[in-house]
Short mmCIF file of C-alpha atoms in Angstrom, two decimals:
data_model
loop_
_atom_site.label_atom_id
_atom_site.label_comp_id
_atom_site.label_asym_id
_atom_site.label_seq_id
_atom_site.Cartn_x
_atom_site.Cartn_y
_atom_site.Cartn_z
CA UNK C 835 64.43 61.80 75.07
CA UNK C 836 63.86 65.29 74.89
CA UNK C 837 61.03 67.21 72.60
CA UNK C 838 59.91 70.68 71.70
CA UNK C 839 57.35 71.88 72.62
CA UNK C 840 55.74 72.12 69.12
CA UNK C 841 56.49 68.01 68.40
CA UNK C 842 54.80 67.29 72.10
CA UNK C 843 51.99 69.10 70.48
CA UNK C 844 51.45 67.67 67.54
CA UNK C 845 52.16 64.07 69.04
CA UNK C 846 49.47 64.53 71.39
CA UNK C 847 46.69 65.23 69.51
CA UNK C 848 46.14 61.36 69.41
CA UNK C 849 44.65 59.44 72.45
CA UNK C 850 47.69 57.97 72.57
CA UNK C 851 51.12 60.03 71.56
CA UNK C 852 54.82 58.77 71.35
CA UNK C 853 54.79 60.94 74.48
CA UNK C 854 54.07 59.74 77.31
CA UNK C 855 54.41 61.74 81.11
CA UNK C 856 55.07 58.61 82.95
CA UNK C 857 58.12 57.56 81.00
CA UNK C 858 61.34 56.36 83.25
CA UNK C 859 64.75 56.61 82.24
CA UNK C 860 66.64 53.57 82.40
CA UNK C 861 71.33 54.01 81.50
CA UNK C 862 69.96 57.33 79.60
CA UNK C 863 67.23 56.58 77.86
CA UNK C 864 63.64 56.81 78.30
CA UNK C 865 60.88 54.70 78.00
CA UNK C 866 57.12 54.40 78.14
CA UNK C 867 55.68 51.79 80.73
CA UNK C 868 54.42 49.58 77.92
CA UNK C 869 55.08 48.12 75.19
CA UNK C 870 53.47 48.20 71.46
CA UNK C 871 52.66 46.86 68.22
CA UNK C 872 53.10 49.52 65.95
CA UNK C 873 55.34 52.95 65.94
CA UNK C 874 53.78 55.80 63.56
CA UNK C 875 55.31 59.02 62.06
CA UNK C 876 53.54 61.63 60.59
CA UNK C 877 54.36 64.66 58.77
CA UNK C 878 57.32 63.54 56.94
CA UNK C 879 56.65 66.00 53.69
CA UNK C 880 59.07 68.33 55.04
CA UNK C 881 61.80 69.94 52.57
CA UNK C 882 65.83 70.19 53.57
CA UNK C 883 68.95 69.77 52.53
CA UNK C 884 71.77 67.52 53.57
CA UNK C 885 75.78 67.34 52.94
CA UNK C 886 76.24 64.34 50.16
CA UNK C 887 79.80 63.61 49.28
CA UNK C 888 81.16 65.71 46.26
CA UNK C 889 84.25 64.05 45.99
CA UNK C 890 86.22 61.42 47.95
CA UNK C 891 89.58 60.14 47.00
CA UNK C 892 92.35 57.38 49.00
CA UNK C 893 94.56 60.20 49.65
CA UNK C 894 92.34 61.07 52.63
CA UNK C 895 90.13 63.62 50.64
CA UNK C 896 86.67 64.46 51.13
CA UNK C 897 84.65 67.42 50.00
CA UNK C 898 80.51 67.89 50.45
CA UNK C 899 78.17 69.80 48.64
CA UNK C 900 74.23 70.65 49.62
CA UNK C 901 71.28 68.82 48.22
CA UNK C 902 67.98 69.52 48.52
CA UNK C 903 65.24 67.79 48.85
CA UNK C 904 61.37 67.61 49.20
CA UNK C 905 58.23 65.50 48.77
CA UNK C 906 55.59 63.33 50.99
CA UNK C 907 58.52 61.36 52.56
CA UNK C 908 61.77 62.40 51.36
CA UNK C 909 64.93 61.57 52.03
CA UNK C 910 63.85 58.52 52.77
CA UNK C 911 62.76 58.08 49.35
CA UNK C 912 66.45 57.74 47.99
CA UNK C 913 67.51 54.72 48.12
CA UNK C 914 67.92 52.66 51.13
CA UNK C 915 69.93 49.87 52.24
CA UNK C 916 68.90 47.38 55.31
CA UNK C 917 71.29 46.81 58.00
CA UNK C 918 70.99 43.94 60.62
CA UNK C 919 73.16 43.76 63.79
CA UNK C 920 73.99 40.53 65.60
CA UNK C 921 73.21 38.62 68.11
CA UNK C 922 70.33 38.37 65.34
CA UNK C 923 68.90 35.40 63.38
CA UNK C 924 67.19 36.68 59.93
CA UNK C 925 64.84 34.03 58.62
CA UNK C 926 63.69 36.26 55.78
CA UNK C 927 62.90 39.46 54.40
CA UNK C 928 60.94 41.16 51.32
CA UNK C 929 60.65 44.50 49.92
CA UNK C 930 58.02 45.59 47.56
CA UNK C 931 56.97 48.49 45.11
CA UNK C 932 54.17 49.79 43.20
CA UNK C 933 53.75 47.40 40.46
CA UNK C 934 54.40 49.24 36.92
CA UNK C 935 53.05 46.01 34.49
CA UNK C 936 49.77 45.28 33.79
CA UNK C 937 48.73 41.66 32.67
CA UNK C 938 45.87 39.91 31.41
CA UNK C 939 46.42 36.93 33.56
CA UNK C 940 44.48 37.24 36.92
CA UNK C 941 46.49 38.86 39.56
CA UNK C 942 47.47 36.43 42.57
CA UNK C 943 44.86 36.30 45.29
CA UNK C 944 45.23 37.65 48.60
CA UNK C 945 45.89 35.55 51.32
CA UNK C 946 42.90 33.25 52.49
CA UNK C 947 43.88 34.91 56.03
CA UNK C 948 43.92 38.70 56.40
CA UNK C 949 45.70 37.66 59.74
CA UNK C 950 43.22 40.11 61.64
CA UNK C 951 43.89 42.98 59.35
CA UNK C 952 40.71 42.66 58.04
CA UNK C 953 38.94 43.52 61.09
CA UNK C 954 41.29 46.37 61.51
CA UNK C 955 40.98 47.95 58.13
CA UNK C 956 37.08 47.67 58.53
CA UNK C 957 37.61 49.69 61.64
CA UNK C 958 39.67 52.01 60.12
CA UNK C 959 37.10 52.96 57.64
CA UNK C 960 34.45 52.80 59.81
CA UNK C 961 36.12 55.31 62.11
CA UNK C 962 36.57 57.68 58.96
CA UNK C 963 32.63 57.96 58.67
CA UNK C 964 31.89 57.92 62.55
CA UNK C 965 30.66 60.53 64.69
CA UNK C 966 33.01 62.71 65.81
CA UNK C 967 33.24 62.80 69.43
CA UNK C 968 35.40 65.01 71.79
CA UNK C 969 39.15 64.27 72.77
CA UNK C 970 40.61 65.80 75.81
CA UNK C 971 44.37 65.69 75.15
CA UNK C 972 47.10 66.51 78.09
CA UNK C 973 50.64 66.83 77.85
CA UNK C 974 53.38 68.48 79.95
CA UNK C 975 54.72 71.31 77.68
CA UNK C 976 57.87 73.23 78.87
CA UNK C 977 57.08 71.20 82.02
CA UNK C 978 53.50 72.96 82.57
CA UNK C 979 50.87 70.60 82.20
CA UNK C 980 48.32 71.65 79.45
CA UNK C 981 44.92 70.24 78.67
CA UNK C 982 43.08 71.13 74.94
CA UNK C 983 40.04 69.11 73.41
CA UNK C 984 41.59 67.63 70.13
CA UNK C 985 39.23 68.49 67.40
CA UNK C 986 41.06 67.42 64.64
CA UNK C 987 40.20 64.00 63.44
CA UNK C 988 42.04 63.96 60.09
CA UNK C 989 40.65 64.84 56.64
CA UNK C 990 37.60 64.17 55.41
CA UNK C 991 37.29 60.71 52.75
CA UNK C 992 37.18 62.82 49.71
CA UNK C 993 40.20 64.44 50.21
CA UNK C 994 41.86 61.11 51.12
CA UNK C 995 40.61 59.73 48.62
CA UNK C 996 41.98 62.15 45.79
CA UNK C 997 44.98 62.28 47.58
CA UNK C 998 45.63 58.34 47.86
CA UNK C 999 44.81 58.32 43.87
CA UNK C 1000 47.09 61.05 42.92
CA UNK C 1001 50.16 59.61 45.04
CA UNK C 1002 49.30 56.36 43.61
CA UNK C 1003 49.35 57.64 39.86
CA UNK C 1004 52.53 59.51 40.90
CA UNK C 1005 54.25 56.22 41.82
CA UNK C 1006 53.28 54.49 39.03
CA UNK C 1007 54.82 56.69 36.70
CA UNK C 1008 58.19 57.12 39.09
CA UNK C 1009 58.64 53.33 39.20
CA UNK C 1010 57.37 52.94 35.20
CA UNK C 1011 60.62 54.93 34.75
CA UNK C 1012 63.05 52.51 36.62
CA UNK C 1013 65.09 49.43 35.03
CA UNK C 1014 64.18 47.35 37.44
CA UNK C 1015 62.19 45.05 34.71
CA UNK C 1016 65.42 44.39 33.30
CA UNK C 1017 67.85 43.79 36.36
CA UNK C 1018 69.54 40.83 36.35
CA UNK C 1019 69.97 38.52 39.87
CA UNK C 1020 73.28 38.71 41.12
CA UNK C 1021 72.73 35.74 43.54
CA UNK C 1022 71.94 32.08 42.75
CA UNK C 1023 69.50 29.28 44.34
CA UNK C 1024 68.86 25.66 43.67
CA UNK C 1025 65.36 26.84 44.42
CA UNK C 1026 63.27 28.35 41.38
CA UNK C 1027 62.80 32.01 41.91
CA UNK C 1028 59.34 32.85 42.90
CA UNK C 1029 59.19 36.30 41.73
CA UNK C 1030 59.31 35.46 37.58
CA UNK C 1031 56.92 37.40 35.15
CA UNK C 1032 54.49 35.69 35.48
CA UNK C 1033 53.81 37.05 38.50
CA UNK C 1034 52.78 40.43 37.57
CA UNK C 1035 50.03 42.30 39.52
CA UNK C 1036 48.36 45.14 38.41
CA UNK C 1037 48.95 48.96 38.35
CA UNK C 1038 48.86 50.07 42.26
CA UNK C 1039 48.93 46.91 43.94
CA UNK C 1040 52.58 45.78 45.02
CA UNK C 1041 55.10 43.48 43.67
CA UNK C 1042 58.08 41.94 44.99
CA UNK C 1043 61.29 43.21 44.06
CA UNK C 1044 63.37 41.35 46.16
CA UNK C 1045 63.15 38.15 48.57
CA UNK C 1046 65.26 36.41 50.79
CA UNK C 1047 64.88 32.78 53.22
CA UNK C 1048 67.31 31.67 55.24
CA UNK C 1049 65.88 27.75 55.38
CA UNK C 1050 65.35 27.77 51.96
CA UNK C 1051 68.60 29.82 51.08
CA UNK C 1052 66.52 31.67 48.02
CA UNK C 1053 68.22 35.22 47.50
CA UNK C 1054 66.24 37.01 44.75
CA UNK C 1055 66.59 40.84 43.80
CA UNK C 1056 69.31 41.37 46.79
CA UNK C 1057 72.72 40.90 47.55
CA UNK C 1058 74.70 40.43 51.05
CA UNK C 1059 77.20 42.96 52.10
CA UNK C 1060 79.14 44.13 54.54
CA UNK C 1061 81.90 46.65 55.91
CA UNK C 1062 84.36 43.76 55.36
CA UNK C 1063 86.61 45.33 52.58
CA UNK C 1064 89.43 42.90 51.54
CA UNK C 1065 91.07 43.72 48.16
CA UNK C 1066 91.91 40.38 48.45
CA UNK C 1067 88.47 39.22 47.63
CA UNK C 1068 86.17 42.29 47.45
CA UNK C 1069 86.13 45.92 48.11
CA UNK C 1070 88.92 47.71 49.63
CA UNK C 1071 91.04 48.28 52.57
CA UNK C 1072 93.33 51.24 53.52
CA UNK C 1073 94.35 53.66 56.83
CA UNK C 1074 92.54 56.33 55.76
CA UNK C 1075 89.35 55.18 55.64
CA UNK C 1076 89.40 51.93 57.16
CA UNK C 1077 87.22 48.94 54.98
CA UNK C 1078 84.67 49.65 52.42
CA UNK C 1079 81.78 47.92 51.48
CA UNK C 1080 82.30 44.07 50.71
CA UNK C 1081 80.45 40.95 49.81
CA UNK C 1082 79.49 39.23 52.90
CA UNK C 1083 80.42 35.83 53.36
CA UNK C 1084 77.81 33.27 54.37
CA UNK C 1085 77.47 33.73 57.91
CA UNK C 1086 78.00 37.34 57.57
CA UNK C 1087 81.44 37.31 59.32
CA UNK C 1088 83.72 39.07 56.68
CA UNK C 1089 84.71 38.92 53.41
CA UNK C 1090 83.52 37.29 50.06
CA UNK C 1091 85.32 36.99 46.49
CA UNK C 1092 81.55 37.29 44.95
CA UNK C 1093 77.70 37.46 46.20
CA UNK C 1094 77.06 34.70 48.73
CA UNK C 1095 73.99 34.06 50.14
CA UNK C 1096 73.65 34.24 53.76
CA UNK C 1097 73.11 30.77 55.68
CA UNK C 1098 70.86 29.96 58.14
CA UNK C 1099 71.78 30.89 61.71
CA UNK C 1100 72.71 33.36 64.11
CA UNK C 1101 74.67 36.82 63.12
CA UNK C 1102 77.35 37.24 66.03
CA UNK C 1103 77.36 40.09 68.23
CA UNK C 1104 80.42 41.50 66.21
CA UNK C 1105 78.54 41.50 62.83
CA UNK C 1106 76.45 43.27 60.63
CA UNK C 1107 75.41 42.58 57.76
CA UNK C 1108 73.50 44.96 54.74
CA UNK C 1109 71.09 43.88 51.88
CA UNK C 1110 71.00 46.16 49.09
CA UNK C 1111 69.50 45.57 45.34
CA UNK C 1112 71.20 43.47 42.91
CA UNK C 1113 71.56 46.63 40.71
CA UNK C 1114 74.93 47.31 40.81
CA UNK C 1115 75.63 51.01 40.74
CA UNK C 1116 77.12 51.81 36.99
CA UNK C 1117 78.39 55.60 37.61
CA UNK C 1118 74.43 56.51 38.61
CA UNK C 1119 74.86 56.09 42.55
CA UNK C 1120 76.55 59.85 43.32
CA UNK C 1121 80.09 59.90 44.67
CA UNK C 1122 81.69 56.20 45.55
CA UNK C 1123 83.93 55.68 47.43
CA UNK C 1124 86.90 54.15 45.27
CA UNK C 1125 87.60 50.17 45.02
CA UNK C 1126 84.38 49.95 47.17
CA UNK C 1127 81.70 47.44 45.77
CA UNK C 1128 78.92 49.54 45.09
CA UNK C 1129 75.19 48.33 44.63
CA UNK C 1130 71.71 50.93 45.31
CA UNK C 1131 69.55 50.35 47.75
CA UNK C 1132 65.77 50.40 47.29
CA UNK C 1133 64.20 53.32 46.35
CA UNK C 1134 60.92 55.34 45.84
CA UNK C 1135 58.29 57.25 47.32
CA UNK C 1136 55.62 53.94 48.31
CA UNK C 1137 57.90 50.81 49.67
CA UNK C 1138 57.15 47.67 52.03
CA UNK C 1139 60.04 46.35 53.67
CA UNK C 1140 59.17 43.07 55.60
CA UNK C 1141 61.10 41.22 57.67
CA UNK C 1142 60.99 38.36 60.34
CA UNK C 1143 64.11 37.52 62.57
CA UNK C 1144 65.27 36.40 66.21
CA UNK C 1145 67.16 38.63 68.25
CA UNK C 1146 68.29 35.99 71.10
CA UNK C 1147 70.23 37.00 73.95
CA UNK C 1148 73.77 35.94 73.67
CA UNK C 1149 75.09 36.88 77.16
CA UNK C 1150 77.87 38.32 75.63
CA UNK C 1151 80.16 40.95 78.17
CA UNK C 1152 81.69 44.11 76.34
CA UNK C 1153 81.20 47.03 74.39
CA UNK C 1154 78.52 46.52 72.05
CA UNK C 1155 77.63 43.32 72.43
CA UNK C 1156 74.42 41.90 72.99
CA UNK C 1157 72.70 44.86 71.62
CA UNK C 1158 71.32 43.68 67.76
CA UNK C 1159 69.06 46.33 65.88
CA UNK C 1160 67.50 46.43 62.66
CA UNK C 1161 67.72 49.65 60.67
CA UNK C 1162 67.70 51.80 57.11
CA UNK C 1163 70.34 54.00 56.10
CA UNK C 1164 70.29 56.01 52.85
CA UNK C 1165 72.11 53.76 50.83
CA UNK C 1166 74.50 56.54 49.82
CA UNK C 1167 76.21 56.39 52.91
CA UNK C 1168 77.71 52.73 53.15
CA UNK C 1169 78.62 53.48 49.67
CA UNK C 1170 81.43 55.92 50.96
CA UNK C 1171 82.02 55.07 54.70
CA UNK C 1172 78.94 54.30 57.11
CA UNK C 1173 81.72 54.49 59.79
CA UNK C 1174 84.12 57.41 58.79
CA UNK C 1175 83.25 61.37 58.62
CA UNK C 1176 83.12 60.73 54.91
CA UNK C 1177 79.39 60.46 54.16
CA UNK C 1178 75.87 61.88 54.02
CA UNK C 1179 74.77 60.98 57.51
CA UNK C 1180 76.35 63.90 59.62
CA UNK C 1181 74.74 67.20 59.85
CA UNK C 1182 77.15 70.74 59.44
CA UNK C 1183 78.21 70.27 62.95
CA UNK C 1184 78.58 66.17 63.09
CA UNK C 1185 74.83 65.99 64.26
CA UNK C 1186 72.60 64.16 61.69
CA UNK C 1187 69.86 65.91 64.02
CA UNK C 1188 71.04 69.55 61.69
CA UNK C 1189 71.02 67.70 58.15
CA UNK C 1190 71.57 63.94 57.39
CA UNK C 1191 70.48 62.10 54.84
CA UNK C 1192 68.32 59.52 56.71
CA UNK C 1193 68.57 56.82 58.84
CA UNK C 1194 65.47 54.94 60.05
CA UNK C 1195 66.10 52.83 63.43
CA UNK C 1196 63.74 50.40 63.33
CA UNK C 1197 63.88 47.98 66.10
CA UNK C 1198 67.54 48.53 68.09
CA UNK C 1199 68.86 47.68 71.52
CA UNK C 1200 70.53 50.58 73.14
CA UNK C 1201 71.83 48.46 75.98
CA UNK C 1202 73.86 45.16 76.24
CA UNK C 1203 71.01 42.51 76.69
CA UNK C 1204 68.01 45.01 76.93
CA UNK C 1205 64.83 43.67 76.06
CA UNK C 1206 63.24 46.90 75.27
CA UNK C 1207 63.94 47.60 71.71
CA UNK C 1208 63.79 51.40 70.39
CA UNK C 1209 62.93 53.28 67.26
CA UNK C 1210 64.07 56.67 65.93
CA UNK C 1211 64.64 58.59 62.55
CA UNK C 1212 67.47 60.44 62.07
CA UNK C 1213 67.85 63.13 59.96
CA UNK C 1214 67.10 67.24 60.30
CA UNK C 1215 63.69 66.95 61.39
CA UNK C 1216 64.26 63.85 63.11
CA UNK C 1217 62.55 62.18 66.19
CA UNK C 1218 62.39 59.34 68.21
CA UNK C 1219 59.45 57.47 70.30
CA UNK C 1220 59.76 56.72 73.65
CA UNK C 1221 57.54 53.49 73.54
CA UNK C 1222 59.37 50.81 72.67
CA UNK C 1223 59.27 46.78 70.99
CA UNK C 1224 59.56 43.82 73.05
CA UNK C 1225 62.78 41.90 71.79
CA UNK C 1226 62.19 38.90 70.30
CA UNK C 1227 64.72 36.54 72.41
CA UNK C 1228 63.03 33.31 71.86
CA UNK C 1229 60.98 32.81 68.86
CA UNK C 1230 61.01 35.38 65.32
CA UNK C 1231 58.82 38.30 65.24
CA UNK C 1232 57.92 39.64 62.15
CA UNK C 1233 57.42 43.60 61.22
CA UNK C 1234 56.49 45.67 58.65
CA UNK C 1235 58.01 48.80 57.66
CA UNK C 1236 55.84 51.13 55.44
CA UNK C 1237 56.40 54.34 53.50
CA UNK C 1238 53.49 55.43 52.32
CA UNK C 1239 53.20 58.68 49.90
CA UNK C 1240 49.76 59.52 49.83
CA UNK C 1241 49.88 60.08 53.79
CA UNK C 1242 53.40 61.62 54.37
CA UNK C 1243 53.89 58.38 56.95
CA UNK C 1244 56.46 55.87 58.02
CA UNK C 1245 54.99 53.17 60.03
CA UNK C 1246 56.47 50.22 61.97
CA UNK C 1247 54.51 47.31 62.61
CA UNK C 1248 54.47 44.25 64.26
CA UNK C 1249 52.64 41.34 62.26
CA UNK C 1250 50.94 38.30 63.17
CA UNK C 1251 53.07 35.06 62.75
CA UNK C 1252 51.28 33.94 60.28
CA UNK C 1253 51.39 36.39 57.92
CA UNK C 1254 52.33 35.85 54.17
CA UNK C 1255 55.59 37.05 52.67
CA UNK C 1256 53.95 36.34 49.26
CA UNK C 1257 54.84 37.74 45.73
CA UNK C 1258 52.68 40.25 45.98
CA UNK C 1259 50.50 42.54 48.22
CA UNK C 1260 47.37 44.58 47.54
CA UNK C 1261 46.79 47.85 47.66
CA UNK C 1262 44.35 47.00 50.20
CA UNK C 1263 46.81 44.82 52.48
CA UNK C 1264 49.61 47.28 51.98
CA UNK C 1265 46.58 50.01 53.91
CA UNK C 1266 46.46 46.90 56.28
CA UNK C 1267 50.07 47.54 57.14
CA UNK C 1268 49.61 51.28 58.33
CA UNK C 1269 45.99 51.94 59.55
CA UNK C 1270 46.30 52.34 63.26
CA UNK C 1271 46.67 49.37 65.49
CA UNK C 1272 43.09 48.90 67.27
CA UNK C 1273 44.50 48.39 70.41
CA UNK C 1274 45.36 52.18 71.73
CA UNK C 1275 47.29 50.56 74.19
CA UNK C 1276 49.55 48.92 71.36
CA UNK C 1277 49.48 52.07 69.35
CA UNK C 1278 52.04 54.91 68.99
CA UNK C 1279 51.86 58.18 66.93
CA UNK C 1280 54.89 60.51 66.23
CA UNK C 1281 54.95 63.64 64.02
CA UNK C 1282 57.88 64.83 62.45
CA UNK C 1283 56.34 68.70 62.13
CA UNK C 1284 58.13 71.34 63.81
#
């Protein structure tokens, strides 16, 4: 990976930076010597533009006009869409919001266990108020080794404060203005749904728009997709553009006439498979692509996207296979062609590194039967860490992925096995999610600043 001078900066004024001097380069990519728990980035309020589709037609036509955009984490507040890669077993996943209903029936309680966040948010704060005590940071910068004492130790608790409770108002009143309250499920389960309304939870904690698990085959709030286009069943097919978006069929393999939910078991190497909302775009989305099936991904400044799955080693020979990942795209882009030159993802010059509309890597496999699993963001200010996941080959990991307003941060995080994917998170175990792993050693901060 290569960095500026100015990002190996502002990453090191940590203990411990996404940069790291001893990193080795394994096939082309580098790596830290260690593994961690949690990836942070910092400094996402930076304002851009990208290239969104204007128009796109069958004949082959394509045309792109600039939008900008700005606030504490955009693009990637537009909507996004989820995107797992085989060999990969998904045994469920959530996504949650800012709650915008207020009830006078008692919110649900916490989990019993806080799963060791506790501890850690109790450290966080306690850190806040400590003494400050001096940093020595090094880094090699233009290949000179530098050495500063870091004497920045982030603002002070009544800034955060005001700033956490503005953000927080802010999203209130984004989400109040959302149908979301009156989306109907496109996907069926024997199961009762366990996000009904009665299940509200008041103004700034988090509710759960959407749930899926595999053993229990419950779909709520999402729907399975796919670049599977059949106009046969669903979507659409043609040698221009190759397939659009689909309905995935139950093992995530190609095609379905309607929304299926996805069984239990193991994605192939071959596959991928995308959960959107079940709010099916209604001439609201931007350009479509035409034919395609066409639903918006999840959207908003504050979102929790939690997920547990297997990534197993399949053994598999070839190009590509062997090599799952788990990633966000702006939902925008499967919407015209995640695989064709007609979307939002390239920059003016192909690069998504000079203007895309977001894609967040979250835990991917750049090598056929790596263990070492990577995380980058790609868009114009985009970065990547050099630490790096351990793949979860024999037994489900689940992580946390956390956009958080009132900090300008994206964090990844990996979460005890035990924790909850309940209907509902607090404000407090949402903060859980994205204070700083304890553990330096298991800790990783990035910074999007230029």
């Amino acid at each position: 990976m290569k960095y500026s001078s100015a990002l190996v900066m502002a990453a090191a004024s940590v203990a411990n930076a996404g940069f790291c001097s001893d990193a080795f380069e394994e096939f082309g990519n580098f790596f830290c010597p260690n593994a961690v728990k949690q990836i942070k980035y910092s400094g996402l309020d930076i304002s851009g533009k990208y290239r969104a589709v204007a128009t796109m037609d069958n004949s082959g036509t394509c045309t792109f006009e600039d939008k900008d955009y700005s606030g504490p984490i955009a693009p990637f507040d537009e909507d996004l869409t989820m995107h797992f890669r085989g060999p990969l077993q998904l045994a469920q996943v959530a996504v949650y919001t800012p709650s915008t209903s207020t009830s006078k029936r008692e919110a649900p309680k916490p989990h019993s266990k806080r799963h060791g966040h506790q501890h850690l948010h109790k450290k966080h704060h306690e850190h806040v108020h400590a003494e400050k005590r001096v940093d020595v940071v090094s880094a090699y910068i233009d290949g000179v080794l530098q050495t500063w004492e870091n004497n920045w130790f982030g603002p002070s608790t009544a800034t955060a404060e005001a700033t956490a409770t503005a953000a927080a108002a802010a999203a209130a009143t984004t989400a109040a203005d959302s149908d979301s309250s009156s989306a109907k499920s496109t996907t069926t389960s024997s199961a009762k749904s366990s996000s009904s309304d009665s299940d509200y939870v008041p103004v700034g904690d988090y509710g759960r728009i959407a749930y899926y698990n595999a053993k229990e085959q419950v779909a709520d709030g999402l729907v399975f997709l796919g670049n599977y286009g059949d106009p046969s069943l669903s979507g659409t097919w043609d040698t221009v553009w190759g397939s659009s978006l689909a309905y995935a069929n139950e093992d995530g393999s190609g095609a379905a006439a309607s929304p299926t939910i996805l069984k239990a078991g193991t994605i192939a190497d071959t596959s991928e498979v995308i959960i959107a909302s079940d709010k099916e775009c209604d001439g609201d989305c931007g350009t479509v692509r035409p034919g395609s099936v066409a639903y918006k991904g999840f959207a908003g400044s504050d979102k929790v996207f939690l997920a547990e799955f297997q990534m197993p080693l399949s053994g598999n020979p070839g190009t590509n296979m062997d090599m799952p990942a788990y990633w966000l795209l702006n939902g925008a882009i499967p919407r015209t062609g995640q695989y064709s030159k007609c979307s939002c993802w390239a920059g003016d010059n192909a690069s998504p590194q000079q203007g895309g509309c977001g894609e967040a890597d979250i835990v991917e496999i750049l090598r056929s039967g790596d263990t070492k699993a990577k995380s980058t963001f790609h868009f114009a200010a985009g970065t990547g860490d050099s630490h790096y996941f351990d793949r979860p080959t024999d037994s489900t990991m689940k992580v946390a992925v956390v956009f958080q307003a009132s900090s300008s941060t994206a964090s990844i995080k990996v979460l005890d096995d035990d924790f909850d994917f309940a209907t509902s998170l607090t404000s407090d175990q949402v903060e859980d999610l994205v204070v700083d792993e304890s553990d330096f050693n298991l800790f990783s901060l990035m910074s999007f600043a230029s």
